[in-house]
mmCIF file of C-alpha atoms in Angstrom:
data_model
loop_
_atom_site.group_PDB
_atom_site.id
_atom_site.type_symbol
_atom_site.label_atom_id
_atom_site.label_comp_id
_atom_site.label_asym_id
_atom_site.label_seq_id
_atom_site.Cartn_x
_atom_site.Cartn_y
_atom_site.Cartn_z
ATOM 1 C CA UNK A 768 115.519 106.920 123.517
ATOM 2 C CA UNK A 769 118.010 105.284 121.168
ATOM 3 C CA UNK A 770 116.949 104.990 117.536
ATOM 4 C CA UNK A 771 116.203 101.489 116.233
ATOM 5 C CA UNK A 772 115.893 100.120 112.702
ATOM 6 C CA UNK A 773 114.558 96.631 112.050
ATOM 7 C CA UNK A 774 114.721 95.186 108.535
ATOM 8 C CA UNK A 775 113.070 91.931 107.483
ATOM 9 C CA UNK A 776 114.278 90.913 104.041
ATOM 10 C CA UNK A 777 111.882 88.131 103.125
ATOM 11 C CA UNK A 778 110.602 84.738 104.011
ATOM 12 C CA UNK A 779 112.230 82.414 101.487
ATOM 13 C CA UNK A 780 112.025 78.863 102.757
ATOM 14 C CA UNK A 781 115.014 77.315 101.029
ATOM 15 C CA UNK A 782 117.883 79.295 99.634
ATOM 16 C CA UNK A 783 121.479 78.328 99.023
ATOM 17 C CA UNK A 784 124.142 79.066 101.615
ATOM 18 C CA UNK A 785 125.937 81.565 99.348
ATOM 19 C CA UNK A 786 122.666 83.402 98.655
ATOM 20 C CA UNK A 787 121.888 83.479 102.391
ATOM 21 C CA UNK A 788 125.119 85.375 102.898
ATOM 22 C CA UNK A 789 124.271 87.877 100.116
ATOM 23 C CA UNK A 790 120.805 88.386 101.620
ATOM 24 C CA UNK A 791 122.293 88.863 105.077
ATOM 25 C CA UNK A 792 124.730 91.482 103.730
ATOM 26 C CA UNK A 793 121.856 93.289 101.985
ATOM 27 C CA UNK A 794 119.787 93.371 105.172
ATOM 28 C CA UNK A 795 122.741 94.663 107.178
ATOM 29 C CA UNK A 796 123.406 97.344 104.554
ATOM 30 C CA UNK A 797 119.726 98.417 104.542
ATOM 31 C CA UNK A 798 119.585 98.567 108.343
ATOM 32 C CA UNK A 799 122.860 100.495 108.462
ATOM 33 C CA UNK A 800 121.626 103.065 105.950
ATOM 34 C CA UNK A 801 118.394 103.537 107.913
ATOM 35 C CA UNK A 802 120.198 103.730 111.236
ATOM 36 C CA UNK A 803 122.692 106.290 109.934
ATOM 37 C CA UNK A 804 119.817 108.448 108.683
ATOM 38 C CA UNK A 805 118.322 108.388 112.190
ATOM 39 C CA UNK A 806 121.679 109.108 113.848
ATOM 40 C CA UNK A 807 122.099 112.138 111.583
ATOM 41 C CA UNK A 808 118.730 113.497 112.723
ATOM 42 C CA UNK A 809 116.542 112.193 109.922
ATOM 43 C CA UNK A 810 113.000 111.082 110.592
ATOM 44 C CA UNK A 811 111.784 107.499 110.839
ATOM 45 C CA UNK A 812 110.110 108.005 107.440
ATOM 46 C CA UNK A 813 113.482 109.022 105.983
ATOM 47 C CA UNK A 814 115.126 105.986 107.587
ATOM 48 C CA UNK A 815 112.524 103.517 106.354
ATOM 49 C CA UNK A 816 112.615 104.941 102.848
ATOM 50 C CA UNK A 817 116.420 104.808 102.817
ATOM 51 C CA UNK A 818 116.459 101.189 104.010
ATOM 52 C CA UNK A 819 113.874 100.121 101.453
ATOM 53 C CA UNK A 820 115.720 101.834 98.600
ATOM 54 C CA UNK A 821 118.743 99.663 99.450
ATOM 55 C CA UNK A 822 116.557 96.538 99.272
ATOM 56 C CA UNK A 823 114.845 97.678 96.055
ATOM 57 C CA UNK A 824 118.249 98.184 94.437
ATOM 58 C CA UNK A 825 119.544 94.767 95.527
ATOM 59 C CA UNK A 826 118.586 91.919 93.143
ATOM 60 C CA UNK A 827 118.503 89.422 96.035
ATOM 61 C CA UNK A 828 115.185 90.824 97.313
ATOM 62 C CA UNK A 829 111.617 90.664 96.037
ATOM 63 C CA UNK A 830 111.407 94.419 95.556
ATOM 64 C CA UNK A 831 112.519 96.696 92.731
ATOM 65 C CA UNK A 832 115.236 94.879 90.819
ATOM 66 C CA UNK A 833 114.665 91.238 91.715
ATOM 67 C CA UNK A 834 110.895 91.376 92.125
ATOM 68 C CA UNK A 835 108.873 88.261 91.476
ATOM 69 C CA UNK A 836 107.438 88.313 87.963
ATOM 70 C CA UNK A 837 103.750 88.239 87.151
ATOM 71 C CA UNK A 838 102.388 85.476 84.873
ATOM 72 C CA UNK A 839 103.376 87.548 81.829
ATOM 73 C CA UNK A 840 107.003 87.749 82.946
ATOM 74 C CA UNK A 841 106.763 91.416 83.928
ATOM 75 C CA UNK A 842 107.587 93.210 87.142
ATOM 76 C CA UNK A 843 104.623 94.851 88.905
ATOM 77 C CA UNK A 844 105.441 96.281 92.302
ATOM 78 C CA UNK A 845 103.601 97.573 95.334
ATOM 79 C CA UNK A 846 104.917 99.648 98.209
ATOM 80 C CA UNK A 847 103.459 101.460 101.177
ATOM 81 C CA UNK A 848 104.763 103.711 103.897
ATOM 82 C CA UNK A 849 103.294 105.283 107.035
ATOM 83 C CA UNK A 850 104.321 108.188 109.210
ATOM 84 C CA UNK A 851 104.034 107.132 112.832
ATOM 85 C CA UNK A 852 103.668 110.756 113.975
ATOM 86 C CA UNK A 853 100.291 111.372 112.352
ATOM 87 C CA UNK A 854 99.454 107.965 110.832
ATOM 88 C CA UNK A 855 99.427 109.381 107.311
ATOM 89 C CA UNK A 856 100.000 106.750 104.643
ATOM 90 C CA UNK A 857 100.985 106.429 101.035
ATOM 91 C CA UNK A 858 100.820 103.374 98.842
ATOM 92 C CA UNK A 859 101.189 102.349 95.220
ATOM 93 C CA UNK A 860 100.372 99.101 93.485
ATOM 94 C CA UNK A 861 100.922 97.505 90.101
ATOM 95 C CA UNK A 862 103.654 100.028 89.269
ATOM 96 C CA UNK A 863 106.056 99.223 86.479
ATOM 97 C CA UNK A 864 109.306 100.657 85.180
ATOM 98 C CA UNK A 865 110.154 102.500 88.411
ATOM 99 C CA UNK A 866 113.313 101.530 90.266
ATOM 100 C CA UNK A 867 112.112 102.610 93.717
ATOM 101 C CA UNK A 868 108.357 102.347 94.317
ATOM 102 C CA UNK A 869 108.877 103.318 97.957
ATOM 103 C CA UNK A 870 109.797 106.839 96.820
ATOM 104 C CA UNK A 871 106.550 107.045 94.875
ATOM 105 C CA UNK A 872 104.544 105.763 97.859
ATOM 106 C CA UNK A 873 106.086 108.483 100.010
ATOM 107 C CA UNK A 874 105.141 111.123 97.446
ATOM 108 C CA UNK A 875 101.555 109.834 97.493
ATOM 109 C CA UNK A 876 101.583 110.310 101.271
ATOM 110 C CA UNK A 877 103.127 113.774 101.200
ATOM 111 C CA UNK A 878 101.876 115.364 97.973
ATOM 112 C CA UNK A 879 98.318 114.110 97.492
ATOM 113 C CA UNK A 880 95.085 113.893 99.466
ATOM 114 C CA UNK A 881 95.043 110.183 98.566
ATOM 115 C CA UNK A 882 96.551 107.260 100.402
ATOM 116 C CA UNK A 883 96.714 104.760 97.528
ATOM 117 C CA UNK A 884 97.324 104.962 93.777
ATOM 118 C CA UNK A 885 97.474 102.024 91.417
ATOM 119 C CA UNK A 886 98.575 101.109 87.911
ATOM 120 C CA UNK A 887 97.875 103.926 85.420
ATOM 121 C CA UNK A 888 96.991 106.460 88.111
ATOM 122 C CA UNK A 889 100.259 105.719 89.879
ATOM 123 C CA UNK A 890 102.155 105.920 86.569
ATOM 124 C CA UNK A 891 100.638 109.324 85.726
ATOM 125 C CA UNK A 892 101.432 110.591 89.208
ATOM 126 C CA UNK A 893 105.022 109.316 88.948
ATOM 127 C CA UNK A 894 105.476 111.163 85.657
ATOM 128 C CA UNK A 895 103.984 114.339 87.140
ATOM 129 C CA UNK A 896 106.371 114.095 90.106
ATOM 130 C CA UNK A 897 109.403 113.605 87.845
ATOM 131 C CA UNK A 898 110.079 110.015 88.901
ATOM 132 C CA UNK A 899 112.222 108.624 86.083
ATOM 133 C CA UNK A 900 111.095 105.541 84.206
ATOM 134 C CA UNK A 901 113.537 102.750 83.561
ATOM 135 C CA UNK A 902 113.194 99.901 81.075
ATOM 136 C CA UNK A 903 111.227 97.098 82.719
ATOM 137 C CA UNK A 904 113.915 94.607 81.710
ATOM 138 C CA UNK A 905 116.305 96.288 84.158
ATOM 139 C CA UNK A 906 114.123 95.048 87.010
ATOM 140 C CA UNK A 907 114.089 91.415 85.823
ATOM 141 C CA UNK A 908 116.755 89.046 87.107
ATOM 142 C CA UNK A 909 117.717 85.567 85.920
ATOM 143 C CA UNK A 910 116.623 84.244 89.319
ATOM 144 C CA UNK A 911 113.161 85.783 88.807
ATOM 145 C CA UNK A 912 112.884 84.246 85.342
ATOM 146 C CA UNK A 913 113.844 80.808 86.656
ATOM 147 C CA UNK A 914 111.383 81.156 89.522
ATOM 148 C CA UNK A 915 108.554 81.980 87.100
ATOM 149 C CA UNK A 916 109.432 79.047 84.823
ATOM 150 C CA UNK A 917 109.449 76.691 87.809
ATOM 151 C CA UNK A 918 106.161 78.081 89.094
ATOM 152 C CA UNK A 919 104.479 77.659 85.700
ATOM 153 C CA UNK A 920 105.647 74.043 85.486
ATOM 154 C CA UNK A 921 104.355 73.335 88.996
ATOM 155 C CA UNK A 922 100.994 74.958 88.237
ATOM 156 C CA UNK A 923 100.611 72.806 85.138
ATOM 157 C CA UNK A 924 100.922 69.739 87.350
ATOM 158 C CA UNK A 925 98.490 70.925 90.046
ATOM 159 C CA UNK A 926 94.720 70.742 89.830
ATOM 160 C CA UNK A 927 93.643 73.977 88.158
ATOM 161 C CA UNK A 928 90.404 74.045 90.191
ATOM 162 C CA UNK A 929 92.406 75.042 93.256
ATOM 163 C CA UNK A 930 94.436 77.754 91.585
ATOM 164 C CA UNK A 931 93.964 81.476 92.029
ATOM 165 C CA UNK A 932 94.157 82.800 88.437
ATOM 166 C CA UNK A 933 95.345 86.187 89.652
ATOM 167 C CA UNK A 934 98.259 84.718 91.557
ATOM 168 C CA UNK A 935 98.956 85.620 95.131
ATOM 169 C CA UNK A 936 100.459 88.605 96.835
ATOM 170 C CA UNK A 937 102.352 88.616 100.074
ATOM 171 C CA UNK A 938 104.559 91.174 101.786
ATOM 172 C CA UNK A 939 108.243 90.379 101.677
ATOM 173 C CA UNK A 940 110.030 93.400 103.100
ATOM 174 C CA UNK A 941 109.053 94.763 106.469
ATOM 175 C CA UNK A 942 111.396 97.509 107.667
ATOM 176 C CA UNK A 943 110.535 99.480 110.771
ATOM 177 C CA UNK A 944 112.262 102.508 112.211
ATOM 178 C CA UNK A 945 111.895 103.932 115.702
ATOM 179 C CA UNK A 946 113.103 107.518 116.091
ATOM 180 C CA UNK A 947 114.732 108.813 119.223
ATOM 181 C CA UNK A 948 111.497 110.835 119.686
ATOM 182 C CA UNK A 949 109.554 107.561 119.859
ATOM 183 C CA UNK A 950 107.844 107.647 116.439
ATOM 184 C CA UNK A 951 107.505 104.210 114.834
ATOM 185 C CA UNK A 952 107.301 103.908 111.063
ATOM 186 C CA UNK A 953 106.268 100.637 109.431
ATOM 187 C CA UNK A 954 106.574 99.942 105.725
ATOM 188 C CA UNK A 955 105.548 97.062 103.521
ATOM 189 C CA UNK A 956 107.036 96.556 100.143
ATOM 190 C CA UNK A 957 107.365 93.846 97.592
ATOM 191 C CA UNK A 958 103.731 92.843 97.418
ATOM 192 C CA UNK A 959 104.447 91.390 94.036
ATOM 193 C CA UNK A 960 102.102 89.111 92.221
ATOM 194 C CA UNK A 961 103.315 85.763 91.079
#
């Protein structure tokens, strides 16, 4: 069986033509990294993690650097990963000041009896695992700031009775990797609150 990597980089409804090209290049780069990991004998988990790291490091995507900001103008990120061989999972939510939440989610899967850590528990675990913290400002982009400003203006105009005060969360990155051995690994990342 030939290895396969599928990367979905988001569901933005209207983006400029020049940004579409940057997004396309980022998706191709992520898929290429994942595919090369598989071709070199890496597992589907390795491939998915590698692809997601590319997306988390690219400011064009709602993950890592470039994440949608919460109502306070801060980046809070979620990530999850699954091993298709044994269906083990790892997930983190509301993590801050970490460049690559997917790496932390994988550590939850591989190094703990848990499947999900959030906020302070995830932060303590990250510190214990030696995951370096970065200043939160490094994750904030001008595009994210403008998006938040626009969203706040639109919410002021809408009827507040229909608003969800916690914001909404939706998955934006959906890489999958299929190993030559037939193991499928899904991942969701970028469940960022707006």
